[in-house]
Coordinates of C-alpha atoms in Angstrom, one line a residue:
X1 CA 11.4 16.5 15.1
X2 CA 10.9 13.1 16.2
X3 CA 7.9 11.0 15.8
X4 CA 5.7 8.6 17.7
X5 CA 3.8 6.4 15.1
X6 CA 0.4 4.0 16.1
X7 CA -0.3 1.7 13.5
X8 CA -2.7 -1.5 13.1
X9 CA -1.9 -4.4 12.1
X10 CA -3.7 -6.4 9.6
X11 CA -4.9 -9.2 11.8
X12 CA -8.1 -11.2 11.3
X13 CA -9.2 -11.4 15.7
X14 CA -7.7 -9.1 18.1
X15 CA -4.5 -8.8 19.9
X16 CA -6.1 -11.0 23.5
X17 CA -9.3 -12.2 22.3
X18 CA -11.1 -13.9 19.6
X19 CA -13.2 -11.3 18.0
X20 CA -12.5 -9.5 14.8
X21 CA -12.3 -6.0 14.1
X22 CA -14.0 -4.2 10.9
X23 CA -13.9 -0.6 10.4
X24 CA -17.3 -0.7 8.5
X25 CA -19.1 -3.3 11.0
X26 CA -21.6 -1.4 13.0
X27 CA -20.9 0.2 16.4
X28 CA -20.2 -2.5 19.3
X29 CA -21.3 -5.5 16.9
X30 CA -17.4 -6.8 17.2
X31 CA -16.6 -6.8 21.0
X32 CA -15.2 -10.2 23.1
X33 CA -15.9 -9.9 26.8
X34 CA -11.8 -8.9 27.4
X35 CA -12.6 -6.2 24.7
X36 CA -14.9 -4.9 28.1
X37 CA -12.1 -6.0 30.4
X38 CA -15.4 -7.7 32.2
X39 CA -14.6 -9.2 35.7
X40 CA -13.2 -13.2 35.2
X41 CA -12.1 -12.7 31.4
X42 CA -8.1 -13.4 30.9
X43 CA -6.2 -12.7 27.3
X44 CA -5.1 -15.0 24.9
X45 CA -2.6 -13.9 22.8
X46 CA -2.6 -13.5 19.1
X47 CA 0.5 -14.8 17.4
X48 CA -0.5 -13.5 13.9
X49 CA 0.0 -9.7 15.2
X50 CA 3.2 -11.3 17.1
X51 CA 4.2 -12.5 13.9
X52 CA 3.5 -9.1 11.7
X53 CA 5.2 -6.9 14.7
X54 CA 8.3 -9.3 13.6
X55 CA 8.4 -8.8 10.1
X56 CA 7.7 -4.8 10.2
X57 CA 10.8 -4.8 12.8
X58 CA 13.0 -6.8 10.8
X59 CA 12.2 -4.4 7.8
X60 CA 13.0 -1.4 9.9
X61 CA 16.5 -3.1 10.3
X62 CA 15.7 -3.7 14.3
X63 CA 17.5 -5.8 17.0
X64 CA 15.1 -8.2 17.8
X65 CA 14.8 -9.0 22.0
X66 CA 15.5 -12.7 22.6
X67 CA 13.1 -11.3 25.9
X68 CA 10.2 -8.8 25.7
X69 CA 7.6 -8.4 28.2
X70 CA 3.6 -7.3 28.2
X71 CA 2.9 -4.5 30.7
X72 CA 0.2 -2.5 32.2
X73 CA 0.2 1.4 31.7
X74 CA -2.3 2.4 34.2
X75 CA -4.9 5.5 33.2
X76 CA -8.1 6.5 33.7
X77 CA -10.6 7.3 30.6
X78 CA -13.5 5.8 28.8
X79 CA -12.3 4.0 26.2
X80 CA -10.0 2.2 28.1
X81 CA -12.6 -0.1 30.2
X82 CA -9.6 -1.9 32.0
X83 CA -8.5 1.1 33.6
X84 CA -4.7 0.4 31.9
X85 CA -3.6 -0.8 28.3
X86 CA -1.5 -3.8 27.7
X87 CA 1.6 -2.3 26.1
X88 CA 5.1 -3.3 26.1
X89 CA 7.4 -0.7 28.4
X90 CA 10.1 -2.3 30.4
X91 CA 11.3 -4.6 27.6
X92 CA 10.0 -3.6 23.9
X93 CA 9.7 -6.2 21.6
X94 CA 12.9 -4.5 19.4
X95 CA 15.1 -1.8 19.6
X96 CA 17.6 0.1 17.9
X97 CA 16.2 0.2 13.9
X98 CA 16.8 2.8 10.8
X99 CA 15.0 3.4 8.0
X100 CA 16.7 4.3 4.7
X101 CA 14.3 6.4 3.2
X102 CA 14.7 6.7 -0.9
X103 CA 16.6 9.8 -0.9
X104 CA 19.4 7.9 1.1
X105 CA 18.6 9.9 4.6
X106 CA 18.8 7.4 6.9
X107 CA 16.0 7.8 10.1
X108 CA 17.0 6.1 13.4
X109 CA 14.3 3.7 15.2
X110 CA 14.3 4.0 19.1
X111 CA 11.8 1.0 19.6
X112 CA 9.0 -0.6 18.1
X113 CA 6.7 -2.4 20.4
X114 CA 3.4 -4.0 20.6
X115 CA -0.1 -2.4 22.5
X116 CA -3.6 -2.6 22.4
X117 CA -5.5 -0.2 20.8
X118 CA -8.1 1.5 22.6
X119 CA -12.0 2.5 22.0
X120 CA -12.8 4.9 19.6
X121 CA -14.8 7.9 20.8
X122 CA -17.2 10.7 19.2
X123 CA -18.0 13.8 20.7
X124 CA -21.7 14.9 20.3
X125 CA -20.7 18.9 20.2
X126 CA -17.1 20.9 20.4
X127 CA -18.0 21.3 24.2
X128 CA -17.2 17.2 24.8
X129 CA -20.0 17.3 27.4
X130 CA -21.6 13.7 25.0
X131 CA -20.2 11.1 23.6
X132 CA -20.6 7.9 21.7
X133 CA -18.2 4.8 22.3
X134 CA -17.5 2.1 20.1
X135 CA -15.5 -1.1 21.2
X136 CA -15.0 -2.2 17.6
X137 CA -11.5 -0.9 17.7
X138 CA -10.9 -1.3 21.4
X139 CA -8.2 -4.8 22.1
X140 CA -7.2 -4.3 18.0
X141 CA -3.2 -5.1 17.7
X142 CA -0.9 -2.1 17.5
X143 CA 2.5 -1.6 16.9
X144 CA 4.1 1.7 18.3
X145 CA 7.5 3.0 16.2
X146 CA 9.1 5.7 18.1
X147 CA 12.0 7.5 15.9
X148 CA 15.0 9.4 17.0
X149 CA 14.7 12.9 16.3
X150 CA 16.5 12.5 13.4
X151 CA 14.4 15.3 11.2
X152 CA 15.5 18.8 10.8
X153 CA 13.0 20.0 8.0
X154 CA 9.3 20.3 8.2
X155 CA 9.0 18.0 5.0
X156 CA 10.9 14.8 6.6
X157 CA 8.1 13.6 8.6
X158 CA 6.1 13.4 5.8
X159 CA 8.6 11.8 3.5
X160 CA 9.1 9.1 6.1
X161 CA 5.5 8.3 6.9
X162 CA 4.9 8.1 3.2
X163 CA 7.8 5.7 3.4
X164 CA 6.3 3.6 6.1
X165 CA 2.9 3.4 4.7
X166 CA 4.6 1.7 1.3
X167 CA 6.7 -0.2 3.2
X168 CA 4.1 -2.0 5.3
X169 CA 1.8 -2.4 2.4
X170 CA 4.3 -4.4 0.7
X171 CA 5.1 -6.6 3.7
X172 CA 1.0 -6.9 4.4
X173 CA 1.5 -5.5 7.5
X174 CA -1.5 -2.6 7.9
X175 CA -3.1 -0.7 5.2
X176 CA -1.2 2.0 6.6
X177 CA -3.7 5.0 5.8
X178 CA -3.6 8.1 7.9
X179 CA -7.8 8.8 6.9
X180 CA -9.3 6.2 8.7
X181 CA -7.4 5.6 11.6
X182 CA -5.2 2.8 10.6
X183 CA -1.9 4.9 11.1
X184 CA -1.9 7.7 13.7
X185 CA 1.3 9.6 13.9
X186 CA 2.4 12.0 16.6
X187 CA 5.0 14.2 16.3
X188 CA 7.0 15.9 18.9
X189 CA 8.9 19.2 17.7
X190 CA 11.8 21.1 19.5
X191 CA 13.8 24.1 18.6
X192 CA 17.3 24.2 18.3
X193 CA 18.9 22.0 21.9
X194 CA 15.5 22.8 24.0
X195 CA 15.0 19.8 25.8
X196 CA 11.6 20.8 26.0
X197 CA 9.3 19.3 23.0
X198 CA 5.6 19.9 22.3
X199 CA 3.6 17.1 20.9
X200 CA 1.1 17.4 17.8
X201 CA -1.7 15.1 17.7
X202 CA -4.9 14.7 15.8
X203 CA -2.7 14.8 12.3
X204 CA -5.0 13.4 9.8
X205 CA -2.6 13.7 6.2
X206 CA 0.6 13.9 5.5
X207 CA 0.2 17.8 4.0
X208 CA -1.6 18.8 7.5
X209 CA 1.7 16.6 9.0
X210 CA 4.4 19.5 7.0
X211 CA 1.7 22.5 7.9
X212 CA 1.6 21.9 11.5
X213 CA 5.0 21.5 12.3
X214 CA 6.0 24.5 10.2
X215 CA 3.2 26.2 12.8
X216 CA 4.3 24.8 15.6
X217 CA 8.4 25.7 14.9
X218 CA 7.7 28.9 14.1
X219 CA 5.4 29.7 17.5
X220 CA 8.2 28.2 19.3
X221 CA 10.8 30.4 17.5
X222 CA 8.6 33.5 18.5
X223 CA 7.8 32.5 22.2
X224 CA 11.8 31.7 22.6
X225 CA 12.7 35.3 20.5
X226 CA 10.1 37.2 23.4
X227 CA 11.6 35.1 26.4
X228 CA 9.5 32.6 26.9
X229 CA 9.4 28.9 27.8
X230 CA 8.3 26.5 26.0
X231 CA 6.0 24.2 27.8
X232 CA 5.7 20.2 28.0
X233 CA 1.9 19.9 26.3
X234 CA -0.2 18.2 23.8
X235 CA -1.0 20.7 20.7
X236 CA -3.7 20.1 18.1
X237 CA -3.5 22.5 14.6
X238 CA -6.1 24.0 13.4
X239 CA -4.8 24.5 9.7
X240 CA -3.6 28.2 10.4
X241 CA -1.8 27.5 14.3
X242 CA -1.3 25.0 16.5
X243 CA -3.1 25.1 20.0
X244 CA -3.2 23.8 23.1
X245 CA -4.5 20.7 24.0
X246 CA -3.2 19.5 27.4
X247 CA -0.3 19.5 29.6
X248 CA 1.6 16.4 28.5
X249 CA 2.0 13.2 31.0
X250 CA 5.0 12.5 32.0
X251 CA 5.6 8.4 32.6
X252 CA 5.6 8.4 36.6
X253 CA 1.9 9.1 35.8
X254 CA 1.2 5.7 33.8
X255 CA 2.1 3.5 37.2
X256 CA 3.6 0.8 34.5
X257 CA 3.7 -2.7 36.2
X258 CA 4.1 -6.2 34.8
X259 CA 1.4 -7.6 33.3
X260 CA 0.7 -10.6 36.1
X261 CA -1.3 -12.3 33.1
X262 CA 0.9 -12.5 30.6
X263 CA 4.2 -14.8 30.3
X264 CA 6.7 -12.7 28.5
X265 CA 7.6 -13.6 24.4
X266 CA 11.1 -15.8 24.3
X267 CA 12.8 -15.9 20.8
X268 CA 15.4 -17.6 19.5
X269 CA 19.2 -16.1 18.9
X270 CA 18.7 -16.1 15.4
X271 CA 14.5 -15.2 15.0
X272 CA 16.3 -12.0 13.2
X273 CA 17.9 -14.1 10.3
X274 CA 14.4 -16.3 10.5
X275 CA 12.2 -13.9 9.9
X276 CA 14.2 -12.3 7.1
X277 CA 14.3 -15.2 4.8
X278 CA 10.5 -14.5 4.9
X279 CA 10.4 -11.1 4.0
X280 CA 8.8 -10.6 0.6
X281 CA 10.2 -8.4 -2.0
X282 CA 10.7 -4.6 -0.2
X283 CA 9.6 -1.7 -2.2
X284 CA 13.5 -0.1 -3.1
X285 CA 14.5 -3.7 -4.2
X286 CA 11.3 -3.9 -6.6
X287 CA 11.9 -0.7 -7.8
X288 CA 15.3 -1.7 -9.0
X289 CA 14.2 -4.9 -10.6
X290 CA 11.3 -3.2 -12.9
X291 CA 14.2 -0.8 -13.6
X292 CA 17.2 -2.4 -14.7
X293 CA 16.4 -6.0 -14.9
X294 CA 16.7 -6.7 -18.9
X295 CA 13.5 -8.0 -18.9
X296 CA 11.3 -5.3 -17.6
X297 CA 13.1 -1.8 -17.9
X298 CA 10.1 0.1 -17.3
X299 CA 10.1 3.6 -17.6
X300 CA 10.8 5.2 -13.9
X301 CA 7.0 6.7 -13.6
X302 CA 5.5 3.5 -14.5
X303 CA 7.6 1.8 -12.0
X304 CA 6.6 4.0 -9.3
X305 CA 2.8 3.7 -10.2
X306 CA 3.6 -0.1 -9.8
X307 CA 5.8 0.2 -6.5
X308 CA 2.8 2.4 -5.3
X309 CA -0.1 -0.5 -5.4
X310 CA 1.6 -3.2 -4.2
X311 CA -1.6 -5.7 -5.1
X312 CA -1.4 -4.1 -8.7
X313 CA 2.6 -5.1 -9.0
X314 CA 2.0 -8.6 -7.9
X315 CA -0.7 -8.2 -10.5
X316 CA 2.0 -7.3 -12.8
X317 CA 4.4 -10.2 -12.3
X318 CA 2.1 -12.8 -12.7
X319 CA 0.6 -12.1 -16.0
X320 CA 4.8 -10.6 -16.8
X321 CA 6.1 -14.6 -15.6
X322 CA 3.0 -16.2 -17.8
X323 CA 3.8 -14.1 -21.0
X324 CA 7.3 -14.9 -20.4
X325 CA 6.6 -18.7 -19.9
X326 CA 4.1 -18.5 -23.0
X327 CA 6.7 -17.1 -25.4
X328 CA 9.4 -19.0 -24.7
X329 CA 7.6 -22.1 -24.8
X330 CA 6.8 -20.6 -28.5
X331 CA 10.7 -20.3 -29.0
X332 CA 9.5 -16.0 -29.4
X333 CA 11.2 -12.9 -28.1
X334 CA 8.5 -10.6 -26.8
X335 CA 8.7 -7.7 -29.3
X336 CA 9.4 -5.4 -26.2
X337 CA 9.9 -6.0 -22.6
X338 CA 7.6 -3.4 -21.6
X339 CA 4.8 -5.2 -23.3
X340 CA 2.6 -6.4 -20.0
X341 CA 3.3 -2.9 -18.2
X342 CA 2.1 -0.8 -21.4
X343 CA -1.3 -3.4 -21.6
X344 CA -2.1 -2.9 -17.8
X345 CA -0.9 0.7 -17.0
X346 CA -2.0 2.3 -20.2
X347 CA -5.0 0.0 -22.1
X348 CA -6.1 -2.1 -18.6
X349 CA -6.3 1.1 -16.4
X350 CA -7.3 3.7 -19.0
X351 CA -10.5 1.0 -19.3
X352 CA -10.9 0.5 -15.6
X353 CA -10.8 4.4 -14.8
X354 CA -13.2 5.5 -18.3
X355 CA -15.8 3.0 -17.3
X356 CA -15.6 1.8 -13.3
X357 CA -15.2 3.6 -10.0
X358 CA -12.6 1.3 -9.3
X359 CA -8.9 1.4 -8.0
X360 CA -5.7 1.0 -9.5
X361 CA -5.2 -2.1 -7.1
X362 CA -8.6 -3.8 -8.4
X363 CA -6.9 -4.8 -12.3
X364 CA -7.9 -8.6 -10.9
X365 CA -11.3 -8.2 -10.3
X366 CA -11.8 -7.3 -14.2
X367 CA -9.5 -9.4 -16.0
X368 CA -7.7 -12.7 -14.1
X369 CA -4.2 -12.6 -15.0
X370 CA -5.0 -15.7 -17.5
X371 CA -6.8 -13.7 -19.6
X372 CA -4.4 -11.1 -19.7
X373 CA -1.4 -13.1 -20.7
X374 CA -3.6 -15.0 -23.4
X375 CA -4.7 -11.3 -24.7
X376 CA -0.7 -10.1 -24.7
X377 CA 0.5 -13.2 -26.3
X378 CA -2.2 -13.2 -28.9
X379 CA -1.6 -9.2 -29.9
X380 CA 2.0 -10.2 -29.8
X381 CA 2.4 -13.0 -31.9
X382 CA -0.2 -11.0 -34.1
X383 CA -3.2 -14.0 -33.6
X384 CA -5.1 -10.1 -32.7
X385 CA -4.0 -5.9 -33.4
X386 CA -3.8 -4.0 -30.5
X387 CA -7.2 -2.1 -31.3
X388 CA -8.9 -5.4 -31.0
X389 CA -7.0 -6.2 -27.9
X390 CA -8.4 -3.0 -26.3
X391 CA -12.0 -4.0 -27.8
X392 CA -11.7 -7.4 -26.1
X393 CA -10.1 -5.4 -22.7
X394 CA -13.1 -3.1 -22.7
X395 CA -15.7 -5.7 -23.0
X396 CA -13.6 -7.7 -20.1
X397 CA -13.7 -4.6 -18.0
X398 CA -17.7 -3.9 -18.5
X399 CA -18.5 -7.6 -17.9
X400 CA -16.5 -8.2 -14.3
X401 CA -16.2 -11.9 -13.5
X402 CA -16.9 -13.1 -17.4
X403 CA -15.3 -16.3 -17.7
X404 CA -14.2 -16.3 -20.9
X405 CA -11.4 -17.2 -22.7
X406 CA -9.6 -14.4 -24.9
X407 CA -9.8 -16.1 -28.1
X408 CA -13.8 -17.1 -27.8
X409 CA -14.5 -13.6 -26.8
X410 CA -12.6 -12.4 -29.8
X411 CA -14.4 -14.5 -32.1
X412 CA -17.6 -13.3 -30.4
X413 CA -16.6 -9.7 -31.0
X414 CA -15.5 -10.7 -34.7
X415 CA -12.3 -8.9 -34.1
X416 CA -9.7 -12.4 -34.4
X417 CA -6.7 -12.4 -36.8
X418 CA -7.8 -14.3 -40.0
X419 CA -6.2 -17.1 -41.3
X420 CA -3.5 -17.2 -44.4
X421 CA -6.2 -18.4 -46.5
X422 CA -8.3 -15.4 -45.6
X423 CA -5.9 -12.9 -46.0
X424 CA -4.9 -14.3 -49.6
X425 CA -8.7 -14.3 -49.9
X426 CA -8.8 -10.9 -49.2
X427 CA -5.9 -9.4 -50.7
X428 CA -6.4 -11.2 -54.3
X429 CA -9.9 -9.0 -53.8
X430 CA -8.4 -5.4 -53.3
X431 CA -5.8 -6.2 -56.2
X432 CA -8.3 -7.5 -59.0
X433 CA -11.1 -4.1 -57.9
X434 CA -8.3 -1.7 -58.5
X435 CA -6.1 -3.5 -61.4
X436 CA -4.5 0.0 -62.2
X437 CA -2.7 0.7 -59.1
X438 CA -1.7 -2.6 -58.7
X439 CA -0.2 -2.2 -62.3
X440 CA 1.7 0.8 -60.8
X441 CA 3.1 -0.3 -57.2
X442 CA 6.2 -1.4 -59.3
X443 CA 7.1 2.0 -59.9
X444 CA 5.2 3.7 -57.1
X445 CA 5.9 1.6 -53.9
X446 CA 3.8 3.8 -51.8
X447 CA 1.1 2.2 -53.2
X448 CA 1.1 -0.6 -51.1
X449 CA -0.1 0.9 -48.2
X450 CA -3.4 1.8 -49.9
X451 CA -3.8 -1.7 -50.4
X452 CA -3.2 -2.4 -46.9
X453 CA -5.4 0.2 -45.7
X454 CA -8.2 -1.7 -47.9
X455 CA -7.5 -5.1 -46.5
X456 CA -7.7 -3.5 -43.1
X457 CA -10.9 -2.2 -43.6
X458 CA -12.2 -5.4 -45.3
X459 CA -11.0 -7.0 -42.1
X460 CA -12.6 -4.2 -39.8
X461 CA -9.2 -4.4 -38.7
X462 CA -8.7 -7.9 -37.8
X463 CA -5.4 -8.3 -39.1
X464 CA -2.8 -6.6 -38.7
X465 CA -1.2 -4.3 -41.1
X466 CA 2.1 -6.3 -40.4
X467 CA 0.5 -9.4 -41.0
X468 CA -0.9 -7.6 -44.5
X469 CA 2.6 -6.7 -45.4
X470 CA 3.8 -9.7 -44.8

């Protein structure tokens, strides 16, 4: 298998003209004139998706063209108003990539080059007689990945999109989701050394991705077994067997040509070690940090939850690098290093999910990462127990966009540490009401922690029982 994957690129205007592009905005509400490829209107290039294409090429490990050129790929349909889409065919943007995936298989890029993306139709009925056709998405930057075909199990594919969609996340690149549209993966499949491949299109999740192609080899297997070709053709699945769509195009039919329009995109000899001192933190690299640095050594599943939302982990190492800061400043050893990931994956989230619709990525949007270092610290340094850390976190969480700070909204809730002179307060009371056990904690130690328990619940459990022992 090999595959041919479309993906958008987080851009705020289109690739040649100055309109945006929303998937919610309303049909044709988002359109430039050059999104209509109406007579007189020229492009102007967007160097933000110029930009992105660089950083997703240097983290596919790509050679980087000190010369790539726009061209037109001529065809006739009607979401492509122009008659031909701006792509990049004679000289791709880079070349030559590979993709280390986690389980150390290694994925060869062919190319990985810029287009336009085109229209986005809906059919009326399964006959395709009526259709509806929204320019929204029509101009919108693209970058196309084409692998090697490297894959030689039906799962692979998968794997490696699944890869890719974390990979570009982290680097901001596109949202990367198969659903709606902003990835759209093709995959060609060929049996043993026939030359001839079938292409599957229309592949909407990564578990319809393994299905199809497990369809799809094993109707090639059985047309090859009864001595039959296999043709060149575009095959959809409909979740039992793959079917035919159309004969696939060969490239004499796209009549590519220069684009007359368009100068071609000149880089410097070293753009490649230029663009990599920008890369931000790639997924395998944070993975290993939250692993095996000494101050994080988080247990492997919470480090993948946090690898997996890439807006929750930078979550994470803010409030992590303002505990830290707090602390020290403090002269105080955290009394674990997993203290900020057990707060925000287990008490944080556990809140968010029992009381919001809301996402693993939205941790922000309920509690600023100032408020969640000054609740850590506090439960830490024992200023608060953890039950009226969660108290304060649940309030936070049913209250988005309080601005508060933790200790006022403690004191609201009644549930801040006393002081010393409170506890002594306290614990002289539970002593003199119950003179005889206090008479016999000598001999009976135990007894302590009924006195403890009693403070506690004088202190609707305010203090901790640390503090009490103390």
């Amino acid at each position: 298998c090999g595959l041919e994957i479309h993906t958008q690129l987080n851009t705020r205007r289109k690739l040649f003209a100055p309109s945006s592009y929303s998937m919610a905005a309303p049909p044709n509400s988002t359109i430039a004139p050059f999104d209509l490829a109406l007579p007189g209107t020229e492009p102007i290039l967007n160097y933000q998706a110029v930009y992105l294409s660089l950083l997703a090429a240097t983290a596919l490990n790509c050679t980087i063209n000190n010369r790539s050129t726009w061209d037109r790929k001529h065809y006739l349909y009607a979401d492509q108003p122009a008659g031909y889409q701006i792509t990049q065919h004679f000289a791709p943007l880079a070349t030559n990539g590979q993709l280390v995936l986690p389980d150390g298989q290694s994925i060869r890029i062919s190319e990985l080059h810029i287009e336009q993306d085109t229209a986005k139709t809906t059919y009326m009925d399964s006959s395709h007689a009526n259709s509806y056709i929204d320019f929204n998405r029509s101009n919108h930057p693209l970058i196309e990945i084409v692998t090697q075909p490297d894959f030689t199990t039906p799962e692979g594919p998968a794997a490696f999109v699944q890869y890719l969609q974390l990979l570009f996340r982290h680097l901001g690149v596109s949202t990367g989701e198969l659903e709606s549209g902003a990835m759209r993966v093709d995959v060609n499949v060929s049996v043993g050394n026939n030359p001839v491949r079938t292409e599957l299109k229309n592949i909407s999740t990564l578990a319809v991705m393994t299905a199809a192609i497990k369809a799809e080899w094993a109707r090639q297997c059985e047309e090859l077994d009864n001595g039959r070709e296999i043709s060149f053709e575009t095959r959809g699945f409909d979740g039992t067997a793959t079917f035919k769509l159309r004969d696939k195009d060969t490239q004499s039919d796209y009549r590519y040509m220069s684009d007359p329009e368009l100068p071609p995109l000149l880089f410097t000899s070293n753009i490649s070690e230029q663009i990599r001192a920008e890369l931000p933190e790639l997924p395998m690299q944070a993975l290993d940090r939250l692993l095996n640095a000494a101050d994080h050594q988080l247990r492997e599943k919470d480090a993948h939850t946090l690898i997996a939302y890439p807006n929750l982990l930078t979550y994470y190492n803010k409030v992590h690098k303002e505990v830290a800061e707090r602390l020290s400043s403090q002269s105080i050893v955290p009394s674990s290093p997993r203290i900020c990931a057990n707060w925000i994956l287990n008490s944080l989230l556990g809140i968010i999910t029992e009381h919001t619709d809301s996402g693993a990525s939205e941790a922000q949007k309920y509690v600023t990462v100032e408020q969640m270092a000054d609740l850590i610290v506090s439960v830490d340094i024992k200023e608060m127990t953890p039950t009226a850390g969660k108290k304060v976190l649940r309030n936070l969480v049913q209250n988005p966009g309080e601005q508060v700070s933790i200790k006022d909204l403690a004191k609201t809730l009644d549930v801040l540490g006393g002081d010393d002179h409170e506890l002594e307060l306290v614990c002289r009371e539970a002593i003199a009401s119950n003179p005889e056990k206090a008479e016999q904690v000598a001999k009976k130690p135990n007894l302590v922690n009924f006195f403890i328990g009693m403070v506690m619940k004088t202190t609707k459990g305010r203090i901790s029982a640390d503090k009490i022992k103390e």
